[in-house]
mmCIF file of C-alpha atoms and ligand atoms in Angstrom:
data_model
loop_
_atom_site.group_PDB
_atom_site.id
_atom_site.type_symbol
_atom_site.label_atom_id
_atom_site.label_comp_id
_atom_site.label_asym_id
_atom_site.label_seq_id
_atom_site.Cartn_x
_atom_site.Cartn_y
_atom_site.Cartn_z
ATOM 1 C CA MET A 61 -46.852 49.249 60.190
ATOM 2 C CA MET A 62 -50.197 47.539 60.141
ATOM 3 C CA ASP A 63 -51.746 50.602 58.494
ATOM 4 C CA TRP A 64 -49.287 50.421 55.627
ATOM 5 C CA SER A 65 -50.403 49.259 52.202
ATOM 6 C CA ILE A 66 -49.193 45.854 51.112
ATOM 7 C CA GLN A 67 -47.181 47.627 48.459
ATOM 8 C CA ARG A 68 -45.345 49.658 51.091
ATOM 9 C CA LEU A 69 -44.830 46.605 53.282
ATOM 10 C CA LEU A 70 -43.289 44.752 50.352
ATOM 11 C CA LYS A 71 -41.081 47.701 49.532
ATOM 12 C CA GLU A 72 -39.868 48.332 53.090
ATOM 13 C CA SER A 73 -39.620 44.678 54.083
ATOM 14 C CA PRO A 74 -39.358 42.484 50.981
ATOM 15 C CA PHE A 75 -39.219 39.338 53.106
ATOM 16 C CA VAL A 76 -42.863 39.879 54.000
ATOM 17 C CA SER A 77 -43.594 38.049 50.733
ATOM 18 C CA ASP A 78 -42.389 34.901 52.541
ATOM 19 C CA TYR A 79 -45.139 35.424 55.060
ATOM 20 C CA PHE A 80 -47.767 35.661 52.337
ATOM 21 C CA GLU A 81 -46.335 32.607 50.622
ATOM 22 C CA GLN A 82 -46.158 30.532 53.773
ATOM 23 C CA ASN A 83 -49.794 31.281 54.442
ATOM 24 C CA LYS A 84 -50.777 30.664 50.813
ATOM 25 C CA LEU A 85 -52.088 34.192 50.396
ATOM 26 C CA ASP A 86 -51.967 35.617 46.903
ATOM 27 C CA VAL A 87 -51.801 39.367 47.374
ATOM 28 C CA SER A 88 -51.234 40.241 43.731
ATOM 29 C CA GLY A 89 -53.780 42.801 42.600
ATOM 30 C CA TYR A 90 -54.419 43.934 46.210
ATOM 31 C CA GLU A 91 -51.193 45.818 46.783
ATOM 32 C CA SER A 92 -52.889 49.136 47.418
ATOM 33 C CA MET A 93 -54.828 47.711 50.409
ATOM 34 C CA THR A 94 -53.627 47.266 53.970
ATOM 35 C CA PHE A 95 -53.179 43.674 55.075
ATOM 36 C CA SER A 96 -56.327 43.911 57.143
ATOM 37 C CA GLN A 97 -58.346 45.241 54.179
ATOM 38 C CA PHE A 98 -56.926 42.443 52.067
ATOM 39 C CA LEU A 99 -58.143 39.853 54.574
ATOM 40 C CA ASP A 100 -61.550 41.546 54.627
ATOM 41 C CA HIS A 101 -62.006 41.056 50.901
ATOM 42 C CA PHE A 102 -62.466 37.296 51.259
ATOM 43 C CA SER A 103 -66.048 36.054 51.399
ATOM 44 C CA ILE A 104 -67.116 33.873 54.318
ATOM 45 C CA GLN A 105 -67.168 30.951 51.920
ATOM 46 C CA GLU A 106 -63.584 31.614 50.810
ATOM 47 C CA LEU A 107 -62.393 32.004 54.384
ATOM 48 C CA GLU A 108 -63.859 28.618 55.172
ATOM 49 C CA ASP A 109 -62.724 26.849 52.019
ATOM 50 C CA GLN A 110 -59.157 28.060 52.332
ATOM 51 C CA ALA A 111 -59.064 27.735 56.125
ATOM 52 C CA ILE A 112 -58.038 31.355 56.519
ATOM 53 C CA ASP A 113 -57.815 32.468 60.132
ATOM 54 C CA LYS A 114 -58.000 36.252 59.911
ATOM 55 C CA GLU A 115 -57.317 36.971 63.576
ATOM 56 C CA ARG A 116 -54.276 34.760 63.652
ATOM 57 C CA LEU A 117 -52.860 36.112 60.388
ATOM 58 C CA LEU A 118 -53.273 39.678 61.609
ATOM 59 C CA ALA A 119 -51.712 38.940 64.969
ATOM 60 C CA ASP A 120 -48.824 36.950 63.507
ATOM 61 C CA LEU A 121 -47.720 39.444 60.870
ATOM 62 C CA PRO A 122 -46.091 41.948 63.261
ATOM 63 C CA VAL A 123 -44.465 39.065 65.132
ATOM 64 C CA PHE A 124 -43.104 37.719 61.860
ATOM 65 C CA LEU A 125 -41.790 41.149 60.874
ATOM 66 C CA ARG A 126 -40.071 41.641 64.206
ATOM 67 C CA GLN A 127 -38.526 38.189 64.175
ATOM 68 C CA MET A 128 -37.279 38.630 60.639
ATOM 69 C CA GLN A 129 -35.787 42.007 61.457
ATOM 70 C CA GLU A 130 -34.063 40.566 64.481
ATOM 71 C CA PHE A 131 -32.949 37.632 62.423
ATOM 72 C CA LEU A 132 -31.478 39.812 59.698
ATOM 73 C CA GLY A 133 -29.856 42.204 62.125
ATOM 74 C CA MET A 134 -28.410 39.492 64.293
ATOM 75 C CA SER A 135 -24.888 38.317 64.023
ATOM 76 C CA PRO A 136 -24.864 34.963 62.262
ATOM 77 C CA SER A 137 -23.187 33.133 65.110
ATOM 78 C CA ALA A 138 -26.013 34.017 67.427
ATOM 79 C CA LEU A 139 -28.316 32.224 65.062
ATOM 80 C CA VAL A 140 -26.437 29.095 64.136
ATOM 81 C CA HIS A 141 -23.754 27.542 66.277
ATOM 82 C CA SER A 142 -23.444 24.080 64.836
ATOM 83 C CA LEU A 143 -24.104 21.905 61.853
ATOM 84 C CA THR A 144 -24.328 18.150 62.203
ATOM 85 C CA ILE A 145 -24.140 15.492 59.512
ATOM 86 C CA LEU A 146 -25.827 12.183 60.282
ATOM 87 C CA PRO A 147 -24.601 9.234 58.202
ATOM 88 C CA GLY A 148 -26.276 7.813 55.114
ATOM 89 C CA HIS A 149 -24.734 5.345 52.697
ATOM 90 C CA ASP A 150 -22.190 5.319 49.899
ATOM 91 C CA LYS A 151 -22.862 4.621 46.225
ATOM 92 C CA SER A 152 -23.004 0.872 46.848
ATOM 93 C CA GLY A 153 -25.521 1.306 49.633
ATOM 94 C CA LYS A 154 -22.997 0.555 52.392
ATOM 95 C CA PRO A 155 -23.671 2.585 55.564
ATOM 96 C CA GLU A 156 -21.179 5.376 56.276
ATOM 97 C CA GLY A 157 -18.844 4.494 59.111
ATOM 98 C CA PHE A 158 -19.296 7.440 61.459
ATOM 99 C CA GLU A 159 -21.886 8.208 64.062
ATOM 100 C CA ARG A 160 -22.335 11.912 63.695
ATOM 101 C CA LEU A 161 -20.126 14.739 62.568
ATOM 102 C CA THR A 162 -20.591 18.181 64.098
ATOM 103 C CA VAL A 163 -19.012 21.372 62.793
ATOM 104 C CA ASN A 164 -19.059 24.509 64.934
ATOM 105 C CA THR A 165 -18.843 28.169 64.003
ATOM 106 C CA SER A 166 -15.408 29.553 63.117
ATOM 107 C CA GLN A 167 -14.338 26.164 61.774
ATOM 108 C CA ILE A 168 -13.217 25.451 58.251
ATOM 109 C CA ILE A 169 -13.668 21.907 57.021
ATOM 110 C CA SER A 170 -12.308 20.798 53.686
ATOM 111 C CA ILE A 171 -13.758 17.987 51.643
ATOM 112 C CA VAL A 172 -11.324 15.914 49.617
ATOM 113 C CA GLY A 173 -11.642 12.851 47.409
ATOM 114 C CA PRO A 174 -11.239 11.728 43.817
ATOM 115 C CA THR A 175 -13.212 13.247 40.963
ATOM 116 C CA GLY A 176 -16.749 11.936 41.017
ATOM 117 C CA SER A 177 -16.482 10.624 44.575
ATOM 118 C CA GLY A 178 -19.315 12.775 45.948
ATOM 119 C CA LYS A 179 -17.864 16.023 47.312
ATOM 120 C CA SER A 180 -20.376 18.265 45.560
ATOM 121 C CA ARG A 181 -23.108 15.845 46.625
ATOM 122 C CA LEU A 182 -22.191 16.323 50.291
ATOM 123 C CA LEU A 183 -22.349 20.102 49.864
ATOM 124 C CA ALA A 184 -25.728 19.758 48.176
ATOM 125 C CA ASP A 185 -26.989 17.639 51.098
ATOM 126 C CA ILE A 186 -26.024 20.458 53.440
ATOM 127 C CA GLU A 187 -27.461 23.153 51.219
ATOM 128 C CA TRP A 188 -30.827 21.425 51.167
ATOM 129 C CA ALA A 189 -30.578 20.364 54.791
ATOM 130 C CA ALA A 190 -31.217 16.804 53.604
ATOM 131 C CA GLN A 191 -33.514 14.692 55.738
ATOM 132 C CA ALA A 192 -32.727 11.227 54.390
ATOM 133 C CA ASP A 193 -34.339 12.400 51.161
ATOM 134 C CA THR A 194 -31.314 12.655 48.835
ATOM 135 C CA PRO A 195 -29.348 9.885 47.038
ATOM 136 C CA THR A 196 -26.991 9.560 50.032
ATOM 137 C CA GLY A 197 -29.655 9.164 52.716
ATOM 138 C CA ARG A 198 -27.829 11.656 54.956
ATOM 139 C CA SER A 199 -29.557 14.001 57.379
ATOM 140 C CA ILE A 200 -28.465 17.451 58.470
ATOM 141 C CA LEU A 201 -29.115 19.073 61.824
ATOM 142 C CA ILE A 202 -28.698 22.739 62.635
ATOM 143 C CA ASN A 203 -28.009 23.530 66.295
ATOM 144 C CA GLU A 204 -28.588 19.814 66.976
ATOM 145 C CA GLU A 205 -32.136 20.027 65.637
ATOM 146 C CA VAL A 206 -33.976 19.222 62.445
ATOM 147 C CA PRO A 207 -34.113 22.599 60.707
ATOM 148 C CA ASP A 208 -37.366 24.368 60.283
ATOM 149 C CA ASN A 209 -39.050 23.911 56.917
ATOM 150 C CA LYS A 210 -39.150 27.624 56.391
ATOM 151 C CA TRP A 211 -35.353 27.524 56.342
ATOM 152 C CA ARG A 212 -35.262 24.516 54.125
ATOM 153 C CA PHE A 213 -37.548 25.702 51.422
ATOM 154 C CA SER A 214 -37.779 29.475 51.578
ATOM 155 C CA SER A 215 -36.846 31.013 48.277
ATOM 156 C CA ASN A 216 -34.069 33.173 49.643
ATOM 157 C CA ASN A 217 -32.491 30.847 52.119
ATOM 158 C CA LYS A 218 -30.543 32.985 54.567
ATOM 159 C CA LEU A 219 -28.902 30.060 56.262
ATOM 160 C CA VAL A 220 -26.537 28.915 53.579
ATOM 161 C CA ALA A 221 -24.412 30.763 51.069
ATOM 162 C CA GLN A 222 -23.433 28.333 48.368
ATOM 163 C CA LEU A 223 -20.694 28.947 45.882
ATOM 164 C CA SER A 224 -21.308 26.227 43.369
ATOM 165 C CA GLN A 225 -18.873 24.520 41.080
ATOM 166 C CA ASN A 226 -20.501 25.341 37.784
ATOM 167 C CA MET A 227 -22.392 28.453 37.037
ATOM 168 C CA ASN A 228 -23.657 29.781 33.799
ATOM 169 C CA PHE A 229 -25.345 33.100 33.570
ATOM 170 C CA VAL A 230 -28.300 32.841 31.286
ATOM 171 C CA MET A 231 -29.992 36.136 31.982
ATOM 172 C CA ASP A 232 -29.511 39.175 29.901
ATOM 173 C CA LEU A 233 -28.354 41.652 32.560
ATOM 174 C CA THR A 234 -25.391 43.885 33.159
ATOM 175 C CA VAL A 235 -23.177 43.253 36.171
ATOM 176 C CA GLN A 236 -24.780 46.255 37.816
ATOM 177 C CA ASP A 237 -28.380 45.072 37.207
ATOM 178 C CA PHE A 238 -27.486 41.661 38.512
ATOM 179 C CA LEU A 239 -25.951 43.008 41.707
ATOM 180 C CA GLN A 240 -28.776 45.498 42.102
ATOM 181 C CA LEU A 241 -31.295 42.653 42.105
ATOM 182 C CA HIS A 242 -29.252 40.786 44.650
ATOM 183 C CA ALA A 243 -28.796 43.799 46.875
ATOM 184 C CA GLN A 244 -32.531 44.420 46.810
ATOM 185 C CA SER A 245 -33.409 40.890 47.781
ATOM 186 C CA ARG A 246 -30.891 41.093 50.620
ATOM 187 C CA LEU A 247 -32.398 44.306 51.992
ATOM 188 C CA CYS A 248 -29.211 46.157 51.505
ATOM 189 C CA GLU A 249 -29.283 49.685 52.896
ATOM 190 C CA ASP A 250 -26.847 51.391 50.605
ATOM 191 C CA PRO A 251 -26.836 49.293 47.431
ATOM 192 C CA ASP A 252 -24.687 51.605 45.304
ATOM 193 C CA THR A 253 -21.738 51.560 47.698
ATOM 194 C CA VAL A 254 -22.056 47.830 48.212
ATOM 195 C CA ILE A 255 -22.235 47.156 44.482
ATOM 196 C CA ALA A 256 -19.156 49.258 43.841
ATOM 197 C CA ARG A 257 -17.305 47.313 46.543
ATOM 198 C CA ILE A 258 -18.307 43.958 45.108
ATOM 199 C CA ILE A 259 -17.082 44.931 41.651
ATOM 200 C CA GLU A 260 -13.835 46.243 43.097
ATOM 201 C CA GLU A 261 -13.191 43.050 45.097
ATOM 202 C CA ALA A 262 -14.158 40.841 42.153
ATOM 203 C CA ASN A 263 -11.706 42.685 39.952
ATOM 204 C CA ARG A 264 -8.996 42.188 42.554
ATOM 205 C CA LEU A 265 -9.550 38.443 42.266
ATOM 206 C CA ALA A 266 -9.868 38.216 38.505
ATOM 207 C CA GLY A 267 -7.339 39.057 35.830
ATOM 208 C CA GLU A 268 -8.746 41.369 33.217
ATOM 209 C CA GLN A 269 -11.061 44.016 34.643
ATOM 210 C CA PHE A 270 -14.757 44.182 33.929
ATOM 211 C CA GLN A 271 -17.111 47.103 34.421
ATOM 212 C CA MET A 272 -20.556 47.860 35.855
ATOM 213 C CA ASP A 273 -22.086 47.804 32.403
ATOM 214 C CA THR A 274 -20.480 44.559 31.245
ATOM 215 C CA PRO A 275 -23.235 42.026 30.444
ATOM 216 C CA VAL A 276 -22.949 39.038 32.794
ATOM 217 C CA THR A 277 -23.166 36.703 29.812
ATOM 218 C CA SER A 278 -19.906 38.058 28.437
ATOM 219 C CA LEU A 279 -17.872 37.499 31.617
ATOM 220 C CA SER A 280 -15.208 34.806 31.388
ATOM 221 C CA GLY A 281 -15.366 31.740 33.622
ATOM 222 C CA GLY A 282 -12.852 33.233 36.052
ATOM 223 C CA GLN A 283 -14.511 36.631 36.048
ATOM 224 C CA SER A 284 -17.959 35.231 36.823
ATOM 225 C CA ARG A 285 -16.501 33.105 39.582
ATOM 226 C CA ALA A 286 -14.756 36.159 41.022
ATOM 227 C CA LEU A 287 -17.999 38.101 40.826
ATOM 228 C CA MET A 288 -19.901 35.360 42.651
ATOM 229 C CA ILE A 289 -17.228 35.083 45.330
ATOM 230 C CA ALA A 290 -17.252 38.819 46.000
ATOM 231 C CA ASP A 291 -21.040 38.845 45.897
ATOM 232 C CA THR A 292 -21.319 35.976 48.380
ATOM 233 C CA ALA A 293 -18.679 37.447 50.656
ATOM 234 C CA ILE A 294 -20.026 40.970 50.770
ATOM 235 C CA LEU A 295 -23.772 40.609 50.384
ATOM 236 C CA SER A 296 -24.548 37.494 52.287
ATOM 237 C CA ALA A 297 -24.853 37.292 56.040
ATOM 238 C CA SER A 298 -25.390 33.539 55.939
ATOM 239 C CA PRO A 299 -23.799 31.710 58.844
ATOM 240 C CA ILE A 300 -22.941 28.682 56.713
ATOM 241 C CA VAL A 301 -20.710 29.039 53.674
ATOM 242 C CA LEU A 302 -20.323 26.192 51.214
ATOM 243 C CA ILE A 303 -17.572 26.451 48.642
ATOM 244 C CA ASP A 304 -17.210 24.093 45.736
ATOM 245 C CA GLU A 305 -13.693 24.466 44.363
ATOM 246 C CA ILE A 306 -12.404 27.990 44.237
ATOM 247 C CA GLU A 307 -9.124 26.935 42.695
ATOM 248 C CA ASN A 308 -10.139 26.134 39.159
ATOM 249 C CA ALA A 309 -10.833 29.450 37.582
ATOM 250 C CA GLY A 310 -7.382 30.989 37.692
ATOM 251 C CA ILE A 311 -8.411 33.461 40.364
ATOM 252 C CA ASP A 312 -6.347 34.185 43.443
ATOM 253 C CA ARG A 313 -7.726 31.432 45.657
ATOM 254 C CA LYS A 314 -6.164 32.503 48.926
ATOM 255 C CA LYS A 315 -7.464 36.034 48.539
ATOM 256 C CA ALA A 316 -10.834 34.535 47.675
ATOM 257 C CA LEU A 317 -10.853 32.321 50.742
ATOM 258 C CA LYS A 318 -9.882 35.205 52.974
ATOM 259 C CA LEU A 319 -12.733 37.256 51.600
ATOM 260 C CA LEU A 320 -15.244 34.438 52.070
ATOM 261 C CA VAL A 321 -14.251 33.173 55.457
ATOM 262 C CA ALA A 322 -15.365 35.763 57.938
ATOM 263 C CA GLU A 323 -15.405 35.019 61.606
ATOM 264 C CA ASP A 324 -18.222 33.080 63.201
ATOM 265 C CA LYS A 325 -19.075 31.210 60.042
ATOM 266 C CA ILE A 326 -19.225 27.513 59.422
ATOM 267 C CA VAL A 327 -17.254 26.840 56.256
ATOM 268 C CA LEU A 328 -17.185 23.654 54.199
ATOM 269 C CA MET A 329 -15.041 23.613 51.114
ATOM 270 C CA ALA A 330 -14.640 20.891 48.499
ATOM 271 C CA THR A 331 -11.179 21.085 47.021
ATOM 272 C CA HIS A 332 -8.539 19.313 44.968
ATOM 273 C CA ASP A 333 -5.890 21.752 46.174
ATOM 274 C CA PRO A 334 -3.520 20.533 48.925
ATOM 275 C CA LEU A 335 -2.998 24.066 50.238
ATOM 276 C CA LEU A 336 -6.685 24.677 50.730
ATOM 277 C CA ALA A 337 -7.187 21.174 52.103
ATOM 278 C CA LEU A 338 -4.570 21.814 54.799
ATOM 279 C CA ILE A 339 -5.734 25.318 55.695
ATOM 280 C CA ALA A 340 -8.819 23.613 57.149
ATOM 281 C CA ASP A 341 -8.885 22.364 60.724
ATOM 282 C CA GLN A 342 -10.282 19.062 59.576
ATOM 283 C CA ARG A 343 -10.834 17.304 56.298
ATOM 284 C CA ILE A 344 -13.547 14.949 55.275
ATOM 285 C CA VAL A 345 -12.329 12.226 52.948
ATOM 286 C CA ILE A 346 -14.975 11.022 50.505
ATOM 287 C CA GLN A 347 -14.760 7.687 48.702
ATOM 288 C CA ASN A 348 -17.351 6.085 46.471
ATOM 289 C CA GLY A 349 -20.020 8.555 47.613
ATOM 290 C CA GLY A 350 -19.503 8.001 51.335
ATOM 291 C CA ILE A 351 -17.659 9.830 54.113
ATOM 292 C CA HIS A 352 -14.699 7.518 54.509
ATOM 293 C CA LYS A 353 -12.674 9.345 57.161
ATOM 294 C CA VAL A 354 -12.479 12.608 59.043
ATOM 295 C CA ILE A 355 -8.920 13.722 59.662
ATOM 296 C CA SER A 356 -7.639 16.567 61.848
ATOM 297 C CA THR A 357 -4.789 18.504 60.281
ATOM 298 C CA SER A 358 -1.670 17.376 62.146
ATOM 299 C CA GLU A 359 1.073 19.615 63.526
ATOM 300 C CA GLU A 360 3.479 18.202 60.999
ATOM 301 C CA GLU A 361 1.058 19.004 58.202
ATOM 302 C CA LYS A 362 0.698 22.570 59.448
ATOM 303 C CA GLN A 363 4.439 22.982 59.210
ATOM 304 C CA LEU A 364 4.470 21.409 55.766
ATOM 305 C CA LEU A 365 1.797 23.885 54.782
ATOM 306 C CA GLU A 366 4.363 26.655 55.082
ATOM 307 C CA GLU A 367 6.666 24.756 52.724
ATOM 308 C CA LEU A 368 3.833 24.151 50.315
ATOM 309 C CA GLU A 369 3.003 27.833 50.369
ATOM 310 C CA LYS A 370 6.529 28.688 49.320
ATOM 311 C CA MET A 371 6.345 26.223 46.439
ATOM 312 C CA ASP A 372 2.982 27.603 45.542
ATOM 313 C CA SER A 373 4.186 31.167 45.335
ATOM 314 C CA VAL A 374 6.844 30.008 42.879
ATOM 315 C CA ILE A 375 4.146 28.398 40.736
ATOM 316 C CA GLN A 376 1.939 31.488 41.012
ATOM 317 C CA GLY A 377 4.841 33.700 39.987
ATOM 318 C CA ALA A 378 5.530 31.519 36.965
ATOM 319 C CA ARG A 379 1.841 31.596 36.044
ATOM 320 C CA GLN A 380 1.766 35.356 36.231
ATOM 321 C CA LYS A 381 4.829 35.703 34.022
ATOM 322 C CA LEU A 382 3.537 33.330 31.365
ATOM 323 C CA ARG A 383 0.115 34.954 31.438
ATOM 324 C CA ASN A 384 1.664 38.321 30.807
ATOM 325 C CA GLY A 385 3.640 37.045 27.840
ATOM 326 C CA ASN A 386 7.050 36.887 29.498
ATOM 327 C CA PHE A 387 9.824 34.279 29.405
ATOM 328 C CA LEU A 388 10.496 32.194 32.461
ATOM 329 C CA SER A 389 14.094 31.977 33.686
ATOM 330 C CA THR A 390 15.930 29.833 36.222
ATOM 331 C CA ALA A 391 15.999 32.783 38.616
ATOM 332 C CA ASP A 392 12.195 32.685 38.783
ATOM 333 C CA LEU A 393 12.304 29.262 40.399
ATOM 334 C CA ALA A 394 14.733 30.188 43.158
HETATM 335 N N1 ATP B 401 -23.832 8.240 48.410
HETATM 336 C C1 ATP B 401 -24.201 8.379 47.133
HETATM 337 N N2 ATP B 401 -25.176 7.627 46.622
HETATM 338 C C2 ATP B 401 -25.551 7.752 45.326
HETATM 339 N N3 ATP B 401 -25.027 8.633 44.475
HETATM 340 C C3 ATP B 401 -24.046 9.435 44.923
HETATM 341 C C4 ATP B 401 -23.588 9.363 46.271
HETATM 342 N N4 ATP B 401 -22.614 10.270 46.446
HETATM 343 C C5 ATP B 401 -22.475 10.901 45.256
HETATM 344 N N5 ATP B 401 -23.329 10.408 44.335
HETATM 345 C C6 ATP B 401 -23.445 10.819 42.924
HETATM 346 O O1 ATP B 401 -22.197 10.670 42.292
HETATM 347 C C7 ATP B 401 -22.004 11.635 41.278
HETATM 348 C C8 ATP B 401 -20.681 12.354 41.438
HETATM 349 O O2 ATP B 401 -20.641 13.054 42.661
HETATM 350 P P1 ATP B 401 -20.109 14.558 42.811
HETATM 351 O O3 ATP B 401 -20.543 15.393 41.674
HETATM 352 O O4 ATP B 401 -20.491 15.001 44.155
HETATM 353 O O5 ATP B 401 -18.533 14.307 42.698
HETATM 354 P P2 ATP B 401 -17.343 15.288 43.105
HETATM 355 O O6 ATP B 401 -16.556 14.609 44.158
HETATM 356 O O7 ATP B 401 -17.863 16.635 43.406
HETATM 357 O O8 ATP B 401 -16.485 15.296 41.778
HETATM 358 P P3 ATP B 401 -15.558 16.491 41.165
HETATM 359 O O9 ATP B 401 -14.258 16.440 41.903
HETATM 360 O O10 ATP B 401 -15.399 16.092 39.735
HETATM 361 O O11 ATP B 401 -16.291 17.761 41.314
HETATM 362 C C9 ATP B 401 -23.189 12.572 41.397
HETATM 363 O O12 ATP B 401 -24.146 12.234 40.414
HETATM 364 C C10 ATP B 401 -23.717 12.302 42.789
HETATM 365 O O13 ATP B 401 -25.103 12.582 42.916
HETATM 366 MG MG1 MG B 402 -17.759 18.431 42.433
#
């Protein structure tokens, strides 16, 4: 691999650009050279001024490539087994009343609380692996340790898949172009099959179908949400999944959750929906910007969940009928 041109390296292993970035090496314009030739082009003065250690850079590149390949090929649970939240303070500056909160793989935690209480903020703290440097003062540990900066700040963070509350597409791309870009950056082996699957799953979640050549800017709110859910579920191997409200867009939220929550993931989900809140093993209650309580779903609640699901399917049925332009009758509520 070391005799490959930079161009070929970038093509075969796109993540190698992280290595160049981390080492502040600007390879643009030198793509036809090997990495070693590239390092040779610096003058002695430049090597000194920029503190470039040629030997080390050459020796580290294959190690980096191997580690990244292992990393990407590894099952997520082997990589991350726990996420820990250390307390900060609420909106009034009052310290949060818990010592530490650890979530392990294969657990789903819901986050509940009034509008504006700070649910999305908590997800953002986790996404950025806050280190007392956000408005809440919280810190996040991964596997009981402060996460590596390369995880915190790398442009394509592989640790966390975030499904955010609001998303607006601003780029002028078709659904296919958009997914193609994503598949490329995720080193997908068979992008066409994967893209077709994402579109199929997204259309199963959304109402009216969209196509490969639909511009992303013309998708409805629910359709773009469905697209992002399918994209996150199918393309991302991230061990931590953060979901900010999947219920709002009129998509099938239980199907969506099923798609997103694969085994050995750590899932945190902000929600206003009692069904989703109770599907979780535990729920974090947020008040005034702080974690107020952490509650384990009780046995009684689990039984009530079944009741709630029955009520919910009645509501869903009514929604479907009205959406399709039908009349609702008493029989529909039985
Ligand atoms: N501990 C805190 N200290 C200071 N500001 C906070 C804190 N927690 C949350 N905030 C701020 O409060 C505002 C509302 O929080 P957030 O958007 O997270 O609410 P939410 O619970 O997600 O509401 P919604 O249900 O409407 O989505 C944000 O600007 C957020 O940054
Ligand atoms: Mg929110």
